[in-house]
Amino acid sequence: MEPRIAELIAALCEKGVLMDQLQGLLREEQECMSSLDLARMEENQQEIAAGMQRMARLSTQCQEMIATIGTELGIPGNKTLTPIIEKLAEPEKLALKDAQQSILSNAQAFNGALALHQRLIEDSLNLVGRSVNFFNRLFNPGNTYGMAGALVNGRGSSGFVSKEI
C-alpha cells in the first residue's frame, strides 16, 4: 500500500477514535450536570476543548493529505475522498472506502450526541430561567387594586438575582 494512502487511513482512523472519546466526554459531562459535580464538569470541559483542538488539527491534516493525494492522482483542487477512491487500485480502494464509511458513521453518531447535549443544555438553561422568573414574581408581586378601588403598588425592592458583577 502506498505510504500516503496508509497515512491518510491512519489519520481517518485516529479521527474516528477521537470522536468516540469525545462522545464519552459528552456523556460524562451530562452526568456531571445532572449530579451537579461542577469541579469534574470543569475538568471535563477542558478535556473536551483539548479534544476539539486535536480534532481541528486532524481535520486540517486530512484535508491537506486529500489535496496532495488528489494532485498526485491528477485531480488538482480535490477536497473529498470519493474521487481519490475511484482512482485507486483494489486493495487501497477497499481500505480507504472502509475508512471513509467508518468516519462517516462516527461523525453521524457524534453529531447526534452533540445535538442531544445541546438540547440538554438548552432545557437546563430554560428551567433556570423559569425558576428565576418564578421567584422574582414571588418576591416582587405586580400592582393590584385594593379594597377601596385604588391601585396598590405591590412592587417590592427585593431581587432574587443580582445584576451586578
PDB file of C-alpha atoms in Angstrom:
ATOM      1  CA  MET A   1       0.000   0.000   0.000  1.00  0.00           C
ATOM      2  CA  GLU A   2       1.266   3.460  -0.873  1.00  0.00           C
ATOM      3  CA  PRO A   3       2.592   5.307   2.203  1.00  0.00           C
ATOM      4  CA  ARG A   4       0.447   8.435   1.664  1.00  0.00           C
ATOM      5  CA  ILE A   5      -2.730   6.357   1.460  1.00  0.00           C
ATOM      6  CA  ALA A   6      -1.754   4.395   4.574  1.00  0.00           C
ATOM      7  CA  GLU A   7      -1.046   7.679   6.388  1.00  0.00           C
ATOM      8  CA  LEU A   8      -4.452   9.062   5.346  1.00  0.00           C
ATOM      9  CA  ILE A   9      -6.215   5.896   6.514  1.00  0.00           C
ATOM     10  CA  ALA A  10      -4.370   6.087   9.847  1.00  0.00           C
ATOM     11  CA  ALA A  11      -5.365   9.749  10.285  1.00  0.00           C
ATOM     12  CA  LEU A  12      -9.003   8.945   9.485  1.00  0.00           C
ATOM     13  CA  CYS A  13      -8.977   6.074  11.984  1.00  0.00           C
ATOM     14  CA  GLU A  14      -7.439   8.357  14.622  1.00  0.00           C
ATOM     15  CA  LYS A  15     -10.197  10.862  13.918  1.00  0.00           C
ATOM     16  CA  GLY A  16     -12.814   8.143  14.462  1.00  0.00           C
ATOM     17  CA  VAL A  17     -11.239   7.126  17.778  1.00  0.00           C
ATOM     18  CA  LEU A  18     -11.166  10.775  18.854  1.00  0.00           C
ATOM     19  CA  MET A  19     -14.865  11.157  18.020  1.00  0.00           C
ATOM     20  CA  ASP A  20     -15.632   8.126  20.185  1.00  0.00           C
ATOM     21  CA  GLN A  21     -13.621   9.642  23.041  1.00  0.00           C
ATOM     22  CA  LEU A  22     -15.409  12.969  22.679  1.00  0.00           C
ATOM     23  CA  GLN A  23     -18.786  11.202  22.781  1.00  0.00           C
ATOM     24  CA  GLY A  24     -17.712   9.596  26.064  1.00  0.00           C
ATOM     25  CA  LEU A  25     -16.698  13.009  27.407  1.00  0.00           C
ATOM     26  CA  LEU A  26     -20.083  14.441  26.407  1.00  0.00           C
ATOM     27  CA  ARG A  27     -21.858  11.632  28.265  1.00  0.00           C
ATOM     28  CA  GLU A  28     -19.659  12.271  31.288  1.00  0.00           C
ATOM     29  CA  GLU A  29     -20.452  15.985  31.155  1.00  0.00           C
ATOM     30  CA  GLN A  30     -24.166  15.190  31.059  1.00  0.00           C
ATOM     31  CA  GLU A  31     -23.729  13.078  34.196  1.00  0.00           C
ATOM     32  CA  CYS A  32     -21.826  15.942  35.849  1.00  0.00           C
ATOM     33  CA  MET A  33     -24.681  18.319  35.014  1.00  0.00           C
ATOM     34  CA  SER A  34     -27.315  16.038  36.473  1.00  0.00           C
ATOM     35  CA  SER A  35     -25.272  15.336  39.628  1.00  0.00           C
ATOM     36  CA  LEU A  36     -24.152  18.988  39.932  1.00  0.00           C
ATOM     37  CA  ASP A  37     -20.482  17.968  40.082  1.00  0.00           C
ATOM     38  CA  LEU A  38     -19.114  21.342  38.978  1.00  0.00           C
ATOM     39  CA  ALA A  39     -15.464  20.562  39.697  1.00  0.00           C
ATOM     40  CA  ARG A  40     -15.499  17.467  37.491  1.00  0.00           C
ATOM     41  CA  MET A  41     -17.526  19.306  34.852  1.00  0.00           C
ATOM     42  CA  GLU A  42     -14.834  21.985  34.586  1.00  0.00           C
ATOM     43  CA  GLU A  43     -12.126  19.316  34.167  1.00  0.00           C
ATOM     44  CA  ASN A  44     -14.320  17.585  31.616  1.00  0.00           C
ATOM     45  CA  GLN A  45     -14.806  20.798  29.629  1.00  0.00           C
ATOM     46  CA  GLN A  46     -11.039  21.271  29.473  1.00  0.00           C
ATOM     47  CA  GLU A  47     -10.683  17.719  28.137  1.00  0.00           C
ATOM     48  CA  ILE A  48     -13.397  18.401  25.547  1.00  0.00           C
ATOM     49  CA  ALA A  49     -11.674  21.638  24.477  1.00  0.00           C
ATOM     50  CA  ALA A  50      -8.353  19.816  24.089  1.00  0.00           C
ATOM     51  CA  GLY A  51     -10.072  17.051  22.113  1.00  0.00           C
ATOM     52  CA  MET A  52     -11.757  19.557  19.819  1.00  0.00           C
ATOM     53  CA  GLN A  53      -8.417  21.286  19.178  1.00  0.00           C
ATOM     54  CA  ARG A  54      -6.903  17.921  18.329  1.00  0.00           C
ATOM     55  CA  MET A  55      -9.872  17.216  16.032  1.00  0.00           C
ATOM     56  CA  ALA A  56      -9.327  20.526  14.237  1.00  0.00           C
ATOM     57  CA  ARG A  57      -5.636  19.710  13.702  1.00  0.00           C
ATOM     58  CA  LEU A  58      -6.502  16.223  12.420  1.00  0.00           C
ATOM     59  CA  SER A  59      -9.144  17.620  10.074  1.00  0.00           C
ATOM     60  CA  THR A  60      -6.678  20.121   8.634  1.00  0.00           C
ATOM     61  CA  GLN A  61      -4.075  17.370   8.274  1.00  0.00           C
ATOM     62  CA  CYS A  62      -6.586  15.103   6.474  1.00  0.00           C
ATOM     63  CA  GLN A  63      -7.644  17.915   4.141  1.00  0.00           C
ATOM     64  CA  GLU A  64      -4.027  18.579   3.230  1.00  0.00           C
ATOM     65  CA  MET A  65      -3.379  14.875   2.603  1.00  0.00           C
ATOM     66  CA  ILE A  66      -6.510  14.596   0.459  1.00  0.00           C
ATOM     67  CA  ALA A  67      -5.437  17.629  -1.605  1.00  0.00           C
ATOM     68  CA  THR A  68      -1.894  16.267  -2.035  1.00  0.00           C
ATOM     69  CA  ILE A  69      -3.027  12.756  -2.993  1.00  0.00           C
ATOM     70  CA  GLY A  70      -5.626  14.247  -5.349  1.00  0.00           C
ATOM     71  CA  THR A  71      -2.970  16.308  -7.092  1.00  0.00           C
ATOM     72  CA  GLU A  72      -0.716  13.232  -7.391  1.00  0.00           C
ATOM     73  CA  LEU A  73      -3.593  11.277  -8.945  1.00  0.00           C
ATOM     74  CA  GLY A  74      -4.358  14.045 -11.456  1.00  0.00           C
ATOM     75  CA  ILE A  75      -7.284  15.617  -9.576  1.00  0.00           C
ATOM     76  CA  PRO A  76      -5.998  19.122  -8.728  1.00  0.00           C
ATOM     77  CA  GLY A  77      -8.099  21.081  -6.238  1.00  0.00           C
ATOM     78  CA  ASN A  78      -9.723  17.914  -4.902  1.00  0.00           C
ATOM     79  CA  LYS A  79     -11.255  18.199  -1.417  1.00  0.00           C
ATOM     80  CA  THR A  80     -13.079  14.874  -0.974  1.00  0.00           C
ATOM     81  CA  LEU A  81     -12.218  11.192  -0.696  1.00  0.00           C
ATOM     82  CA  THR A  82     -14.612   9.796  -3.290  1.00  0.00           C
ATOM     83  CA  PRO A  83     -12.671  10.883  -6.423  1.00  0.00           C
ATOM     84  CA  ILE A  84      -9.476   9.544  -4.864  1.00  0.00           C
ATOM     85  CA  ILE A  85     -11.108   6.208  -4.036  1.00  0.00           C
ATOM     86  CA  GLU A  86     -12.273   5.843  -7.642  1.00  0.00           C
ATOM     87  CA  LYS A  87      -8.696   6.249  -8.956  1.00  0.00           C
ATOM     88  CA  LEU A  88      -7.021   3.746  -6.607  1.00  0.00           C
ATOM     89  CA  ALA A  89      -6.230   0.070  -7.150  1.00  0.00           C
ATOM     90  CA  GLU A  90      -8.410  -2.547  -5.438  1.00  0.00           C
ATOM     91  CA  PRO A  91      -6.693  -3.155  -2.058  1.00  0.00           C
ATOM     92  CA  GLU A  92      -6.167   0.577  -1.415  1.00  0.00           C
ATOM     93  CA  LYS A  93      -9.608   1.401  -2.748  1.00  0.00           C
ATOM     94  CA  LEU A  94     -11.290  -1.019  -0.350  1.00  0.00           C
ATOM     95  CA  ALA A  95      -9.229   0.091   2.671  1.00  0.00           C
ATOM     96  CA  LEU A  96      -9.875   3.804   2.047  1.00  0.00           C
ATOM     97  CA  LYS A  97     -13.571   3.200   1.366  1.00  0.00           C
ATOM     98  CA  ASP A  98     -13.855   1.303   4.677  1.00  0.00           C
ATOM     99  CA  ALA A  99     -12.097   4.171   6.485  1.00  0.00           C
ATOM    100  CA  GLN A 100     -14.462   6.640   4.806  1.00  0.00           C
ATOM    101  CA  GLN A 101     -17.545   4.664   5.851  1.00  0.00           C
ATOM    102  CA  SER A 102     -16.231   4.320   9.391  1.00  0.00           C
ATOM    103  CA  ILE A 103     -15.561   8.039   9.742  1.00  0.00           C
ATOM    104  CA  LEU A 104     -18.977   8.880   8.279  1.00  0.00           C
ATOM    105  CA  SER A 105     -20.781   6.643  10.778  1.00  0.00           C
ATOM    106  CA  ASN A 106     -18.662   8.018  13.655  1.00  0.00           C
ATOM    107  CA  ALA A 107     -19.410  11.564  12.524  1.00  0.00           C
ATOM    108  CA  GLN A 108     -23.133  10.830  12.359  1.00  0.00           C
ATOM    109  CA  ALA A 109     -23.109   9.364  15.884  1.00  0.00           C
ATOM    110  CA  PHE A 110     -21.021  12.290  17.152  1.00  0.00           C
ATOM    111  CA  ASN A 111     -23.407  14.828  15.602  1.00  0.00           C
ATOM    112  CA  GLY A 112     -26.322  13.032  17.277  1.00  0.00           C
ATOM    113  CA  ALA A 113     -24.529  13.172  20.636  1.00  0.00           C
ATOM    114  CA  LEU A 114     -23.822  16.876  20.140  1.00  0.00           C
ATOM    115  CA  ALA A 115     -27.470  17.571  19.288  1.00  0.00           C
ATOM    116  CA  LEU A 116     -28.627  15.706  22.395  1.00  0.00           C
ATOM    117  CA  HIS A 117     -26.096  17.587  24.501  1.00  0.00           C
ATOM    118  CA  GLN A 118     -27.234  20.912  23.065  1.00  0.00           C
ATOM    119  CA  ARG A 119     -30.885  20.130  23.863  1.00  0.00           C
ATOM    120  CA  LEU A 120     -29.934  19.139  27.413  1.00  0.00           C
ATOM    121  CA  ILE A 121     -28.092  22.408  27.981  1.00  0.00           C
ATOM    122  CA  GLU A 122     -30.899  24.473  26.414  1.00  0.00           C
ATOM    123  CA  ASP A 123     -33.520  22.708  28.556  1.00  0.00           C
ATOM    124  CA  SER A 124     -31.410  23.246  31.677  1.00  0.00           C
ATOM    125  CA  LEU A 125     -30.998  26.949  30.927  1.00  0.00           C
ATOM    126  CA  ASN A 126     -34.725  27.303  30.236  1.00  0.00           C
ATOM    127  CA  LEU A 127     -35.519  25.651  33.577  1.00  0.00           C
ATOM    128  CA  VAL A 128     -33.167  28.008  35.409  1.00  0.00           C
ATOM    129  CA  GLY A 129     -34.719  30.992  33.633  1.00  0.00           C
ATOM    130  CA  ARG A 130     -38.254  29.910  34.543  1.00  0.00           C
ATOM    131  CA  SER A 131     -37.209  29.348  38.172  1.00  0.00           C
ATOM    132  CA  VAL A 132     -35.624  32.798  38.390  1.00  0.00           C
ATOM    133  CA  ASN A 133     -38.752  34.366  36.884  1.00  0.00           C
ATOM    134  CA  PHE A 134     -40.960  32.473  39.349  1.00  0.00           C
ATOM    135  CA  PHE A 135     -39.001  33.691  42.361  1.00  0.00           C
ATOM    136  CA  ASN A 136     -38.806  37.247  41.024  1.00  0.00           C
ATOM    137  CA  ARG A 137     -42.616  37.289  40.630  1.00  0.00           C
ATOM    138  CA  LEU A 138     -43.000  35.767  44.113  1.00  0.00           C
ATOM    139  CA  PHE A 139     -40.754  38.345  45.774  1.00  0.00           C
ATOM    140  CA  ASN A 140     -41.968  41.267  43.658  1.00  0.00           C
ATOM    141  CA  PRO A 141     -45.732  40.974  43.099  1.00  0.00           C
ATOM    142  CA  GLY A 142     -47.344  43.186  40.486  1.00  0.00           C
ATOM    143  CA  ASN A 143     -49.637  46.155  41.049  1.00  0.00           C
ATOM    144  CA  THR A 144     -53.177  45.270  42.136  1.00  0.00           C
ATOM    145  CA  TYR A 145     -56.360  47.090  43.132  1.00  0.00           C
ATOM    146  CA  GLY A 146     -57.044  47.394  46.844  1.00  0.00           C
ATOM    147  CA  MET A 147     -60.370  47.182  48.724  1.00  0.00           C
ATOM    148  CA  ALA A 148     -61.194  50.872  48.096  1.00  0.00           C
ATOM    149  CA  GLY A 149     -60.550  50.537  44.373  1.00  0.00           C
ATOM    150  CA  ALA A 150     -57.230  52.353  44.468  1.00  0.00           C
ATOM    151  CA  LEU A 151     -54.170  50.974  42.731  1.00  0.00           C
ATOM    152  CA  VAL A 152     -51.802  49.418  45.266  1.00  0.00           C
ATOM    153  CA  ASN A 153     -48.181  49.281  44.266  1.00  0.00           C
ATOM    154  CA  GLY A 154     -47.126  45.711  45.036  1.00  0.00           C
ATOM    155  CA  ARG A 155     -43.599  46.074  43.757  1.00  0.00           C
ATOM    156  CA  GLY A 156     -41.096  45.233  46.391  1.00  0.00           C
ATOM    157  CA  SER A 157     -37.469  46.120  46.171  1.00  0.00           C
ATOM    158  CA  SER A 158     -36.166  42.609  46.626  1.00  0.00           C
ATOM    159  CA  GLY A 159     -34.093  40.948  43.985  1.00  0.00           C
ATOM    160  CA  PHE A 160     -33.511  37.251  43.612  1.00  0.00           C
ATOM    161  CA  VAL A 161     -30.664  37.678  41.159  1.00  0.00           C
ATOM    162  CA  SER A 162     -28.102  40.435  41.439  1.00  0.00           C
ATOM    163  CA  LYS A 163     -27.460  42.007  38.082  1.00  0.00           C
ATOM    164  CA  GLU A 164     -24.094  43.367  39.121  1.00  0.00           C
ATOM    165  CA  ILE A 165     -20.777  41.684  38.735  1.00  0.00           C
TER     166      ILE A 165
END
